[in-house]
Amino acid sequence: MPKVDDVGQVRFMNQKYASASVVVLGGGIAGLACAYVLSQSGHRVTVFEKSRGVGGRMSTRRGDGWQCDHGAPYFLARDPSFASEVARWMAAGAVAPWHARVVSIAPHAPPEALPPVTRYVGVPGMTMPARLLSKGINTVTSATINELVREGGSWRLSSTESGLIDERFDVVVVGVPSPQAVPLLDCAAPELARAAARARMRPVWVVMAQCEADPALGFDAAVVNEGPLGWIANDNSKPGRAGHGTWALHASSTWTEAHLEDEPADVVHALVAAFRELGGPAVRTAIAHRWRYAHPLETKGEGAPGYMWRAQDGVGVCGDWLAGGGVEGAWLSGNRLGAAIQQSWTDPACANRAETVLARQYS
Ligand SMILES: Cc1cc2nc3c(=O)[nH]c(=O)nc-3n(C[C@H](O)[C@H](O)[C@H](O)COP(=O)(O)OP(=O)(O)OC[C@H]3O[C@@H](n4cnc5c(N)ncnc54)[C@H](O)[C@@H]3O)c2cc1C
């Protein structure tokens, strides 16, 4: 950890931080983008992820002869730095463009084709970019961190599964959805916890439906502006997918909020009925998944740094909710945080700008 002197300035400690120990909480694309930058810069990085694998909301469920991306269905790459990262993922075979016919469906009107845009998907599933980023990084899965403890100038963690973890870290990076960041930051960095508490997130119910036959709807995916649905997509229209006739049916956030505590069977019933009304084929089997924190309610991406970083305490925060939302926002947030941490160790002028970052973001 950089030391803070009498006037609250972070002292530049170039030598020691040539190889710091960093812990990242959350193996989503934001946390892993940050982990990747710091690991490439020569730091010792460990990622703790509460699920059984990495990817977070870039997620693929697999069943008997089928698979379905039940989190983010695709992503865009508008920012030049993200576009060049996506090109790297494509070269590694982890990502491909999805040439989908996407329409907009509104009441009492024929489906209208949306303007062409390049959409990208992980291949063979949405977790692939996260798996590529985590290669070579010490990643501990099924580890739910529930407390950050400051001890003698370093950080220790406690997990639900194993209690207090022996290892100590110079820096902790929190890369989880804002509501889940709040309890982690509450004692460790109350100011950052308050900022996270102001960033609300919206839920989405998703039904993964196995259909009787491949439907001839005339489109691969649709933005739906009526009834409970918000988005539907034929998963098998994506490159490299196994099986056939798998559709992801996303409820709108508004409908989800009104049905947040419904039984999954009732959600399946409602979303499949709406799908059938749009001309969808008969559904053989279906399961529902609830994302309590799917999308940030609002994002403050414009002009903001896209992360929070307190060099004084060695605490950083990244996630889609800090940088414009979506996969692109999440990656930008983690990537920029990693660069800012690295810069605060190599450039003394940057080490003291931490508070400014927070104030600009949430003013
Ligand atoms: C239904 C749905 C549709 C979407 N559609 C799109 C879309 O069309 N395009 C697009 O670009 N984006 C879309 N998104 C959003 C996109 O998936 C996210 O913006 C992005 O994946 C967020 O990445 P992240 O790393 O910030 O967070 P996450 O992916 O949520 O990663 C956070 C990780 O932290 C872990 N974690 C949480 N708490 C703890 C803890 N205490 N200890 C350890 N680990 C913890 C979680 O398990 C998770 O793996 C969609 C998301 C959903 C759910």
PDB file of N, CA and C in Angstrom, residues 1-94:
ATOM      1  N   MET A   1       0.820  -1.212   0.000  1.00  0.00           N
ATOM      2  CA  MET A   1       0.000   0.000   0.000  1.00  0.00           C
ATOM      3  C   MET A   1       0.854   1.263   0.000  1.00  0.00           C
ATOM      4  N   PRO A   2       0.536   2.253  -0.821  1.00  0.00           N
ATOM      5  CA  PRO A   2       1.234   3.526  -0.682  1.00  0.00           C
ATOM      6  C   PRO A   2       0.952   4.111   0.698  1.00  0.00           C
ATOM      7  N   LYS A   3       1.962   4.779   1.295  1.00  0.00           N
ATOM      8  CA  LYS A   3       1.789   5.378   2.627  1.00  0.00           C
ATOM      9  C   LYS A   3       1.242   6.801   2.491  1.00  0.00           C
ATOM     10  N   VAL A   4       0.439   7.239   3.472  1.00  0.00           N
ATOM     11  CA  VAL A   4      -0.099   8.596   3.469  1.00  0.00           C
ATOM     12  C   VAL A   4       0.702   9.417   4.480  1.00  0.00           C
ATOM     13  N   ASP A   5       1.217  10.581   4.073  1.00  0.00           N
ATOM     14  CA  ASP A   5       2.010  11.374   5.007  1.00  0.00           C
ATOM     15  C   ASP A   5       1.112  12.310   5.821  1.00  0.00           C
ATOM     16  N   ASP A   6       1.720  13.223   6.618  1.00  0.00           N
ATOM     17  CA  ASP A   6       0.962  14.059   7.554  1.00  0.00           C
ATOM     18  C   ASP A   6      -0.104  14.928   6.890  1.00  0.00           C
ATOM     19  N   VAL A   7       0.150  15.347   5.670  1.00  0.00           N
ATOM     20  CA  VAL A   7      -0.839  16.214   5.031  1.00  0.00           C
ATOM     21  C   VAL A   7      -1.753  15.420   4.081  1.00  0.00           C
ATOM     22  N   GLY A   8      -1.798  14.140   4.270  1.00  0.00           N
ATOM     23  CA  GLY A   8      -2.740  13.323   3.509  1.00  0.00           C
ATOM     24  C   GLY A   8      -2.289  13.041   2.084  1.00  0.00           C
ATOM     25  N   GLN A   9      -1.039  13.276   1.778  1.00  0.00           N
ATOM     26  CA  GLN A   9      -0.549  12.995   0.428  1.00  0.00           C
ATOM     27  C   GLN A   9      -0.073  11.549   0.339  1.00  0.00           C
ATOM     28  N   VAL A  10      -0.363  10.935  -0.773  1.00  0.00           N
ATOM     29  CA  VAL A  10       0.118   9.571  -0.961  1.00  0.00           C
ATOM     30  C   VAL A  10       1.582   9.628  -1.355  1.00  0.00           C
ATOM     31  N   ARG A  11       2.411   8.918  -0.606  1.00  0.00           N
ATOM     32  CA  ARG A  11       3.833   8.947  -0.948  1.00  0.00           C
ATOM     33  C   ARG A  11       4.116   7.981  -2.075  1.00  0.00           C
ATOM     34  N   PHE A  12       4.923   8.447  -2.957  1.00  0.00           N
ATOM     35  CA  PHE A  12       5.275   7.704  -4.153  1.00  0.00           C
ATOM     36  C   PHE A  12       6.251   6.584  -3.776  1.00  0.00           C
ATOM     37  N   MET A  13       5.838   5.358  -4.030  1.00  0.00           N
ATOM     38  CA  MET A  13       6.688   4.245  -3.607  1.00  0.00           C
ATOM     39  C   MET A  13       6.932   3.313  -4.786  1.00  0.00           C
ATOM     40  N   ASN A  14       7.651   3.854  -5.706  1.00  0.00           N
ATOM     41  CA  ASN A  14       7.875   3.182  -6.969  1.00  0.00           C
ATOM     42  C   ASN A  14       8.417   1.762  -6.831  1.00  0.00           C
ATOM     43  N   GLN A  15       9.464   1.631  -5.985  1.00  0.00           N
ATOM     44  CA  GLN A  15      10.145   0.341  -5.864  1.00  0.00           C
ATOM     45  C   GLN A  15       9.210  -0.758  -5.390  1.00  0.00           C
ATOM     46  N   LYS A  16       8.561  -0.474  -4.235  1.00  0.00           N
ATOM     47  CA  LYS A  16       7.746  -1.509  -3.621  1.00  0.00           C
ATOM     48  C   LYS A  16       6.602  -1.957  -4.525  1.00  0.00           C
ATOM     49  N   TYR A  17       6.017  -0.959  -5.245  1.00  0.00           N
ATOM     50  CA  TYR A  17       4.846  -1.283  -6.025  1.00  0.00           C
ATOM     51  C   TYR A  17       5.167  -1.735  -7.441  1.00  0.00           C
ATOM     52  N   ALA A  18       6.420  -2.082  -7.655  1.00  0.00           N
ATOM     53  CA  ALA A  18       6.753  -2.740  -8.909  1.00  0.00           C
ATOM     54  C   ALA A  18       6.006  -4.067  -8.960  1.00  0.00           C
ATOM     55  N   SER A  19       5.758  -4.689  -7.799  1.00  0.00           N
ATOM     56  CA  SER A  19       4.983  -5.935  -7.774  1.00  0.00           C
ATOM     57  C   SER A  19       4.127  -5.975  -6.515  1.00  0.00           C
ATOM     58  N   ALA A  20       2.928  -5.428  -6.638  1.00  0.00           N
ATOM     59  CA  ALA A  20       2.006  -5.391  -5.493  1.00  0.00           C
ATOM     60  C   ALA A  20       1.111  -6.627  -5.514  1.00  0.00           C
ATOM     61  N   SER A  21       0.526  -6.931  -4.363  1.00  0.00           N
ATOM     62  CA  SER A  21      -0.466  -8.016  -4.357  1.00  0.00           C
ATOM     63  C   SER A  21      -1.856  -7.372  -4.389  1.00  0.00           C
ATOM     64  N   VAL A  22      -2.633  -7.793  -5.369  1.00  0.00           N
ATOM     65  CA  VAL A  22      -3.939  -7.186  -5.626  1.00  0.00           C
ATOM     66  C   VAL A  22      -4.997  -8.266  -5.548  1.00  0.00           C
ATOM     67  N   VAL A  23      -6.112  -7.961  -4.886  1.00  0.00           N
ATOM     68  CA  VAL A  23      -7.224  -8.910  -4.899  1.00  0.00           C
ATOM     69  C   VAL A  23      -8.411  -8.242  -5.574  1.00  0.00           C
ATOM     70  N   VAL A  24      -9.046  -8.976  -6.473  1.00  0.00           N
ATOM     71  CA  VAL A  24     -10.208  -8.473  -7.205  1.00  0.00           C
ATOM     72  C   VAL A  24     -11.417  -9.285  -6.771  1.00  0.00           C
ATOM     73  N   LEU A  25     -12.475  -8.605  -6.351  1.00  0.00           N
ATOM     74  CA  LEU A  25     -13.699  -9.295  -5.953  1.00  0.00           C
ATOM     75  C   LEU A  25     -14.675  -9.246  -7.109  1.00  0.00           C
ATOM     76  N   GLY A  26     -14.986 -10.400  -7.688  1.00  0.00           N
ATOM     77  CA  GLY A  26     -15.916 -10.471  -8.805  1.00  0.00           C
ATOM     78  C   GLY A  26     -15.204 -10.818 -10.091  1.00  0.00           C
ATOM     79  N   GLY A  27     -15.598 -11.942 -10.682  1.00  0.00           N
ATOM     80  CA  GLY A  27     -15.002 -12.390 -11.944  1.00  0.00           C
ATOM     81  C   GLY A  27     -15.877 -12.072 -13.127  1.00  0.00           C
ATOM     82  N   GLY A  28     -16.533 -10.891 -13.089  1.00  0.00           N
ATOM     83  CA  GLY A  28     -17.240 -10.397 -14.271  1.00  0.00           C
ATOM     84  C   GLY A  28     -16.239  -9.690 -15.174  1.00  0.00           C
ATOM     85  N   ILE A  29     -16.740  -9.120 -16.268  1.00  0.00           N
ATOM     86  CA  ILE A  29     -15.829  -8.552 -17.260  1.00  0.00           C
ATOM     87  C   ILE A  29     -15.102  -7.326 -16.700  1.00  0.00           C
ATOM     88  N   ALA A  30     -15.748  -6.572 -15.785  1.00  0.00           N
ATOM     89  CA  ALA A  30     -15.095  -5.384 -15.217  1.00  0.00           C
ATOM     90  C   ALA A  30     -13.930  -5.793 -14.324  1.00  0.00           C
ATOM     91  N   GLY A  31     -14.192  -6.675 -13.366  1.00  0.00           N
ATOM     92  CA  GLY A  31     -13.141  -7.117 -12.449  1.00  0.00           C
ATOM     93  C   GLY A  31     -11.990  -7.763 -13.208  1.00  0.00           C
ATOM     94  N   LEU A  32     -12.331  -8.576 -14.223  1.00  0.00           N
ATOM     95  CA  LEU A  32     -11.273  -9.281 -14.958  1.00  0.00           C
ATOM     96  C   LEU A  32     -10.480  -8.336 -15.860  1.00  0.00           C
ATOM     97  N   ALA A  33     -11.146  -7.304 -16.403  1.00  0.00           N
ATOM     98  CA  ALA A  33     -10.401  -6.321 -17.213  1.00  0.00           C
ATOM     99  C   ALA A  33      -9.363  -5.625 -16.344  1.00  0.00           C
ATOM    100  N   CYS A  34      -9.752  -5.309 -15.102  1.00  0.00           N
ATOM    101  CA  CYS A  34      -8.815  -4.658 -14.171  1.00  0.00           C
ATOM    102  C   CYS A  34      -7.696  -5.637 -13.797  1.00  0.00           C
ATOM    103  N   ALA A  35      -8.096  -6.870 -13.479  1.00  0.00           N
ATOM    104  CA  ALA A  35      -7.117  -7.905 -13.109  1.00  0.00           C
ATOM    105  C   ALA A  35      -6.102  -8.104 -14.231  1.00  0.00           C
ATOM    106  N   TYR A  36      -6.591  -8.091 -15.457  1.00  0.00           N
ATOM    107  CA  TYR A  36      -5.728  -8.338 -16.616  1.00  0.00           C
ATOM    108  C   TYR A  36      -4.672  -7.238 -16.757  1.00  0.00           C
ATOM    109  N   VAL A  37      -5.110  -5.974 -16.635  1.00  0.00           N
ATOM    110  CA  VAL A  37      -4.163  -4.846 -16.761  1.00  0.00           C
ATOM    111  C   VAL A  37      -3.078  -4.954 -15.693  1.00  0.00           C
ATOM    112  N   LEU A  38      -3.510  -5.230 -14.454  1.00  0.00           N
ATOM    113  CA  LEU A  38      -2.528  -5.250 -13.353  1.00  0.00           C
ATOM    114  C   LEU A  38      -1.622  -6.466 -13.430  1.00  0.00           C
ATOM    115  N   SER A  39      -2.182  -7.569 -13.879  1.00  0.00           N
ATOM    116  CA  SER A  39      -1.354  -8.763 -14.024  1.00  0.00           C
ATOM    117  C   SER A  39      -0.331  -8.576 -15.156  1.00  0.00           C
ATOM    118  N   GLN A  40      -0.764  -7.945 -16.250  1.00  0.00           N
ATOM    119  CA  GLN A  40       0.160  -7.655 -17.359  1.00  0.00           C
ATOM    120  C   GLN A  40       1.249  -6.666 -16.928  1.00  0.00           C
ATOM    121  N   SER A  41       0.946  -5.844 -15.899  1.00  0.00           N
ATOM    122  CA  SER A  41       1.939  -4.873 -15.410  1.00  0.00           C
ATOM    123  C   SER A  41       2.875  -5.500 -14.381  1.00  0.00           C
ATOM    124  N   GLY A  42       2.717  -6.775 -14.119  1.00  0.00           N
ATOM    125  CA  GLY A  42       3.666  -7.487 -13.245  1.00  0.00           C
ATOM    126  C   GLY A  42       3.218  -7.638 -11.807  1.00  0.00           C
ATOM    127  N   HIS A  43       1.974  -7.288 -11.495  1.00  0.00           N
ATOM    128  CA  HIS A  43       1.495  -7.433 -10.115  1.00  0.00           C
ATOM    129  C   HIS A  43       0.932  -8.839  -9.886  1.00  0.00           C
ATOM    130  N   ARG A  44       0.894  -9.205  -8.613  1.00  0.00           N
ATOM    131  CA  ARG A  44       0.361 -10.533  -8.258  1.00  0.00           C
ATOM    132  C   ARG A  44      -1.139 -10.381  -7.994  1.00  0.00           C
ATOM    133  N   VAL A  45      -1.948 -10.967  -8.865  1.00  0.00           N
ATOM    134  CA  VAL A  45      -3.383 -10.727  -8.808  1.00  0.00           C
ATOM    135  C   VAL A  45      -4.136 -12.014  -8.477  1.00  0.00           C
ATOM    136  N   THR A  46      -5.083 -11.900  -7.543  1.00  0.00           N
ATOM    137  CA  THR A  46      -5.989 -13.010  -7.236  1.00  0.00           C
ATOM    138  C   THR A  46      -7.414 -12.518  -7.412  1.00  0.00           C
ATOM    139  N   VAL A  47      -8.244 -13.326  -8.061  1.00  0.00           N
ATOM    140  CA  VAL A  47      -9.659 -12.989  -8.239  1.00  0.00           C
ATOM    141  C   VAL A  47     -10.498 -13.939  -7.399  1.00  0.00           C
ATOM    142  N   PHE A  48     -11.444 -13.392  -6.624  1.00  0.00           N
ATOM    143  CA  PHE A  48     -12.411 -14.222  -5.910  1.00  0.00           C
ATOM    144  C   PHE A  48     -13.774 -14.041  -6.562  1.00  0.00           C
ATOM    145  N   GLU A  49     -14.406 -15.145  -6.924  1.00  0.00           N
ATOM    146  CA  GLU A  49     -15.704 -15.110  -7.614  1.00  0.00           C
ATOM    147  C   GLU A  49     -16.676 -16.033  -6.879  1.00  0.00           C
ATOM    148  N   LYS A  50     -17.860 -15.512  -6.590  1.00  0.00           N
ATOM    149  CA  LYS A  50     -18.791 -16.320  -5.788  1.00  0.00           C
ATOM    150  C   LYS A  50     -19.439 -17.475  -6.560  1.00  0.00           C
ATOM    151  N   SER A  51     -19.545 -17.350  -7.904  1.00  0.00           N
ATOM    152  CA  SER A  51     -20.160 -18.431  -8.685  1.00  0.00           C
ATOM    153  C   SER A  51     -19.145 -19.529  -8.982  1.00  0.00           C
ATOM    154  N   ARG A  52     -19.622 -20.533  -9.732  1.00  0.00           N
ATOM    155  CA  ARG A  52     -18.719 -21.650 -10.044  1.00  0.00           C
ATOM    156  C   ARG A  52     -17.770 -21.333 -11.194  1.00  0.00           C
ATOM    157  N   GLY A  53     -18.052 -20.269 -11.927  1.00  0.00           N
ATOM    158  CA  GLY A  53     -17.172 -19.887 -13.040  1.00  0.00           C
ATOM    159  C   GLY A  53     -17.164 -18.390 -13.215  1.00  0.00           C
ATOM    160  N   VAL A  54     -16.297 -17.919 -14.113  1.00  0.00           N
ATOM    161  CA  VAL A  54     -16.206 -16.477 -14.350  1.00  0.00           C
ATOM    162  C   VAL A  54     -17.221 -16.053 -15.423  1.00  0.00           C
ATOM    163  N   GLY A  55     -17.424 -14.759 -15.553  1.00  0.00           N
ATOM    164  CA  GLY A  55     -18.304 -14.220 -16.601  1.00  0.00           C
ATOM    165  C   GLY A  55     -19.390 -13.316 -16.056  1.00  0.00           C
ATOM    166  N   GLY A  56     -19.864 -13.601 -14.847  1.00  0.00           N
ATOM    167  CA  GLY A  56     -20.905 -12.761 -14.250  1.00  0.00           C
ATOM    168  C   GLY A  56     -22.163 -12.745 -15.096  1.00  0.00           C
ATOM    169  N   ARG A  57     -22.578 -11.534 -15.478  1.00  0.00           N
ATOM    170  CA  ARG A  57     -23.797 -11.413 -16.274  1.00  0.00           C
ATOM    171  C   ARG A  57     -23.568 -11.747 -17.742  1.00  0.00           C
ATOM    172  N   MET A  58     -22.334 -12.031 -18.143  1.00  0.00           N
ATOM    173  CA  MET A  58     -22.073 -12.616 -19.470  1.00  0.00           C
ATOM    174  C   MET A  58     -22.052 -14.124 -19.232  1.00  0.00           C
ATOM    175  N   SER A  59     -23.225 -14.718 -19.392  1.00  0.00           N
ATOM    176  CA  SER A  59     -23.404 -16.048 -18.839  1.00  0.00           C
ATOM    177  C   SER A  59     -24.102 -16.977 -19.829  1.00  0.00           C
ATOM    178  N   THR A  60     -23.727 -18.244 -19.798  1.00  0.00           N
ATOM    179  CA  THR A  60     -24.356 -19.241 -20.673  1.00  0.00           C
ATOM    180  C   THR A  60     -24.805 -20.424 -19.823  1.00  0.00           C
ATOM    181  N   ARG A  61     -26.085 -20.778 -19.909  1.00  0.00           N
ATOM    182  CA  ARG A  61     -26.593 -21.963 -19.211  1.00  0.00           C
ATOM    183  C   ARG A  61     -26.581 -23.137 -20.195  1.00  0.00           C
ATOM    184  N   ARG A  62     -26.163 -24.305 -19.694  1.00  0.00           N
ATOM    185  CA  ARG A  62     -26.152 -25.490 -20.557  1.00  0.00           C
ATOM    186  C   ARG A  62     -27.060 -26.564 -19.988  1.00  0.00           C
ATOM    187  N   GLY A  63     -27.788 -27.265 -20.884  1.00  0.00           N
ATOM    188  CA  GLY A  63     -28.653 -28.359 -20.457  1.00  0.00           C
ATOM    189  C   GLY A  63     -28.431 -29.546 -21.370  1.00  0.00           C
ATOM    190  N   ASP A  64     -29.375 -30.468 -21.355  1.00  0.00           N
ATOM    191  CA  ASP A  64     -29.253 -31.685 -22.148  1.00  0.00           C
ATOM    192  C   ASP A  64     -29.444 -31.352 -23.635  1.00  0.00           C
ATOM    193  N   GLY A  65     -28.337 -31.181 -24.362  1.00  0.00           N
ATOM    194  CA  GLY A  65     -28.411 -30.905 -25.800  1.00  0.00           C
ATOM    195  C   GLY A  65     -28.739 -29.455 -26.151  1.00  0.00           C
ATOM    196  N   TRP A  66     -28.712 -28.562 -25.190  1.00  0.00           N
ATOM    197  CA  TRP A  66     -28.971 -27.155 -25.504  1.00  0.00           C
ATOM    198  C   TRP A  66     -28.070 -26.244 -24.682  1.00  0.00           C
ATOM    199  N   GLN A  67     -27.971 -25.006 -25.110  1.00  0.00           N
ATOM    200  CA  GLN A  67     -27.272 -23.969 -24.351  1.00  0.00           C
ATOM    201  C   GLN A  67     -27.972 -22.646 -24.622  1.00  0.00           C
ATOM    202  N   CYS A  68     -27.848 -21.728 -23.703  1.00  0.00           N
ATOM    203  CA  CYS A  68     -28.544 -20.453 -23.883  1.00  0.00           C
ATOM    204  C   CYS A  68     -27.813 -19.340 -23.130  1.00  0.00           C
ATOM    205  N   ASP A  69     -27.527 -18.247 -23.823  1.00  0.00           N
ATOM    206  CA  ASP A  69     -26.979 -17.059 -23.151  1.00  0.00           C
ATOM    207  C   ASP A  69     -28.135 -16.403 -22.401  1.00  0.00           C
ATOM    208  N   HIS A  70     -28.138 -16.528 -21.086  1.00  0.00           N
ATOM    209  CA  HIS A  70     -29.309 -16.009 -20.370  1.00  0.00           C
ATOM    210  C   HIS A  70     -29.028 -14.679 -19.670  1.00  0.00           C
ATOM    211  N   GLY A  71     -27.796 -14.161 -19.824  1.00  0.00           N
ATOM    212  CA  GLY A  71     -27.507 -12.800 -19.364  1.00  0.00           C
ATOM    213  C   GLY A  71     -27.441 -11.911 -20.600  1.00  0.00           C
ATOM    214  N   ALA A  72     -26.329 -11.161 -20.744  1.00  0.00           N
ATOM    215  CA  ALA A  72     -26.182 -10.306 -21.925  1.00  0.00           C
ATOM    216  C   ALA A  72     -26.267 -11.148 -23.192  1.00  0.00           C
ATOM    217  N   PRO A  73     -27.154 -10.805 -24.128  1.00  0.00           N
ATOM    218  CA  PRO A  73     -27.259 -11.603 -25.351  1.00  0.00           C
ATOM    219  C   PRO A  73     -26.187 -11.254 -26.390  1.00  0.00           C
ATOM    220  N   TYR A  74     -25.645 -10.058 -26.299  1.00  0.00           N
ATOM    221  CA  TYR A  74     -24.615  -9.598 -27.250  1.00  0.00           C
ATOM    222  C   TYR A  74     -24.011  -8.317 -26.693  1.00  0.00           C
ATOM    223  N   PHE A  75     -23.000  -7.786 -27.356  1.00  0.00           N
ATOM    224  CA  PHE A  75     -22.487  -6.471 -26.957  1.00  0.00           C
ATOM    225  C   PHE A  75     -22.014  -5.708 -28.178  1.00  0.00           C
ATOM    226  N   LEU A  76     -21.888  -4.403 -27.992  1.00  0.00           N
ATOM    227  CA  LEU A  76     -21.396  -3.522 -29.048  1.00  0.00           C
ATOM    228  C   LEU A  76     -19.972  -3.097 -28.694  1.00  0.00           C
ATOM    229  N   ALA A  77     -19.260  -2.556 -29.680  1.00  0.00           N
ATOM    230  CA  ALA A  77     -17.897  -2.068 -29.419  1.00  0.00           C
ATOM    231  C   ALA A  77     -17.733  -0.730 -30.136  1.00  0.00           C
ATOM    232  N   ARG A  78     -18.099   0.348 -29.452  1.00  0.00           N
ATOM    233  CA  ARG A  78     -18.039   1.682 -30.062  1.00  0.00           C
ATOM    234  C   ARG A  78     -16.774   2.424 -29.688  1.00  0.00           C
ATOM    235  N   ASP A  79     -16.335   2.231 -28.445  1.00  0.00           N
ATOM    236  CA  ASP A  79     -15.124   2.910 -27.979  1.00  0.00           C
ATOM    237  C   ASP A  79     -13.901   2.287 -28.666  1.00  0.00           C
ATOM    238  N   PRO A  80     -12.979   3.113 -29.186  1.00  0.00           N
ATOM    239  CA  PRO A  80     -11.837   2.546 -29.931  1.00  0.00           C
ATOM    240  C   PRO A  80     -10.995   1.577 -29.099  1.00  0.00           C
ATOM    241  N   SER A  81     -10.808   1.867 -27.799  1.00  0.00           N
ATOM    242  CA  SER A  81      -9.960   0.957 -27.015  1.00  0.00           C
ATOM    243  C   SER A  81     -10.684  -0.378 -26.795  1.00  0.00           C
ATOM    244  N   PHE A  82     -12.012  -0.318 -26.616  1.00  0.00           N
ATOM    245  CA  PHE A  82     -12.751  -1.581 -26.462  1.00  0.00           C
ATOM    246  C   PHE A  82     -12.788  -2.329 -27.795  1.00  0.00           C
ATOM    247  N   ALA A  83     -12.949  -1.578 -28.894  1.00  0.00           N
ATOM    248  CA  ALA A  83     -12.971  -2.227 -30.205  1.00  0.00           C
ATOM    249  C   ALA A  83     -11.665  -2.977 -30.454  1.00  0.00           C
ATOM    250  N   SER A  84     -10.550  -2.416 -30.023  1.00  0.00           N
ATOM    251  CA  SER A  84      -9.286  -3.132 -30.278  1.00  0.00           C
ATOM    252  C   SER A  84      -9.148  -4.331 -29.339  1.00  0.00           C
ATOM    253  N   GLU A  85      -9.733  -4.251 -28.141  1.00  0.00           N
ATOM    254  CA  GLU A  85      -9.748  -5.427 -27.268  1.00  0.00           C
ATOM    255  C   GLU A  85     -10.633  -6.531 -27.880  1.00  0.00           C
ATOM    256  N   VAL A  86     -11.767  -6.137 -28.437  1.00  0.00           N
ATOM    257  CA  VAL A  86     -12.662  -7.123 -29.054  1.00  0.00           C
ATOM    258  C   VAL A  86     -11.955  -7.777 -30.252  1.00  0.00           C
ATOM    259  N   ALA A  87     -11.164  -6.996 -30.969  1.00  0.00           N
ATOM    260  CA  ALA A  87     -10.402  -7.570 -32.091  1.00  0.00           C
ATOM    261  C   ALA A  87      -9.423  -8.625 -31.570  1.00  0.00           C
ATOM    262  N   ARG A  88      -8.843  -8.364 -30.399  1.00  0.00           N
ATOM    263  CA  ARG A  88      -7.922  -9.343 -29.782  1.00  0.00           C
ATOM    264  C   ARG A  88      -8.700 -10.620 -29.407  1.00  0.00           C
ATOM    265  N   TRP A  89      -9.887 -10.440 -28.846  1.00  0.00           N
ATOM    266  CA  TRP A  89     -10.712 -11.600 -28.474  1.00  0.00           C
ATOM    267  C   TRP A  89     -11.101 -12.398 -29.720  1.00  0.00           C
ATOM    268  N   MET A  90     -11.394 -11.662 -30.808  1.00  0.00           N
ATOM    269  CA  MET A  90     -11.777 -12.352 -32.045  1.00  0.00           C
ATOM    270  C   MET A  90     -10.608 -13.156 -32.586  1.00  0.00           C
ATOM    271  N   ALA A  91      -9.418 -12.549 -32.530  1.00  0.00           N
ATOM    272  CA  ALA A  91      -8.229 -13.248 -33.032  1.00  0.00           C
ATOM    273  C   ALA A  91      -7.975 -14.521 -32.225  1.00  0.00           C
ATOM    274  N   ALA A  92      -8.371 -14.500 -30.953  1.00  0.00           N
ATOM    275  CA  ALA A  92      -8.181 -15.687 -30.101  1.00  0.00           C
ATOM    276  C   ALA A  92      -9.325 -16.690 -30.265  1.00  0.00           C
ATOM    277  N   GLY A  93     -10.318 -16.347 -31.081  1.00  0.00           N
ATOM    278  CA  GLY A  93     -11.439 -17.269 -31.319  1.00  0.00           C
ATOM    279  C   GLY A  93     -12.478 -17.264 -30.211  1.00  0.00           C
ATOM    280  N   ALA A  94     -12.424 -16.258 -29.325  1.00  0.00           N
ATOM    281  CA  ALA A  94     -13.356 -16.228 -28.194  1.00  0.00           C
ATOM    282  C   ALA A  94     -14.613 -15.422 -28.500  1.00  0.00           C
TER     283      ALA A  94
END
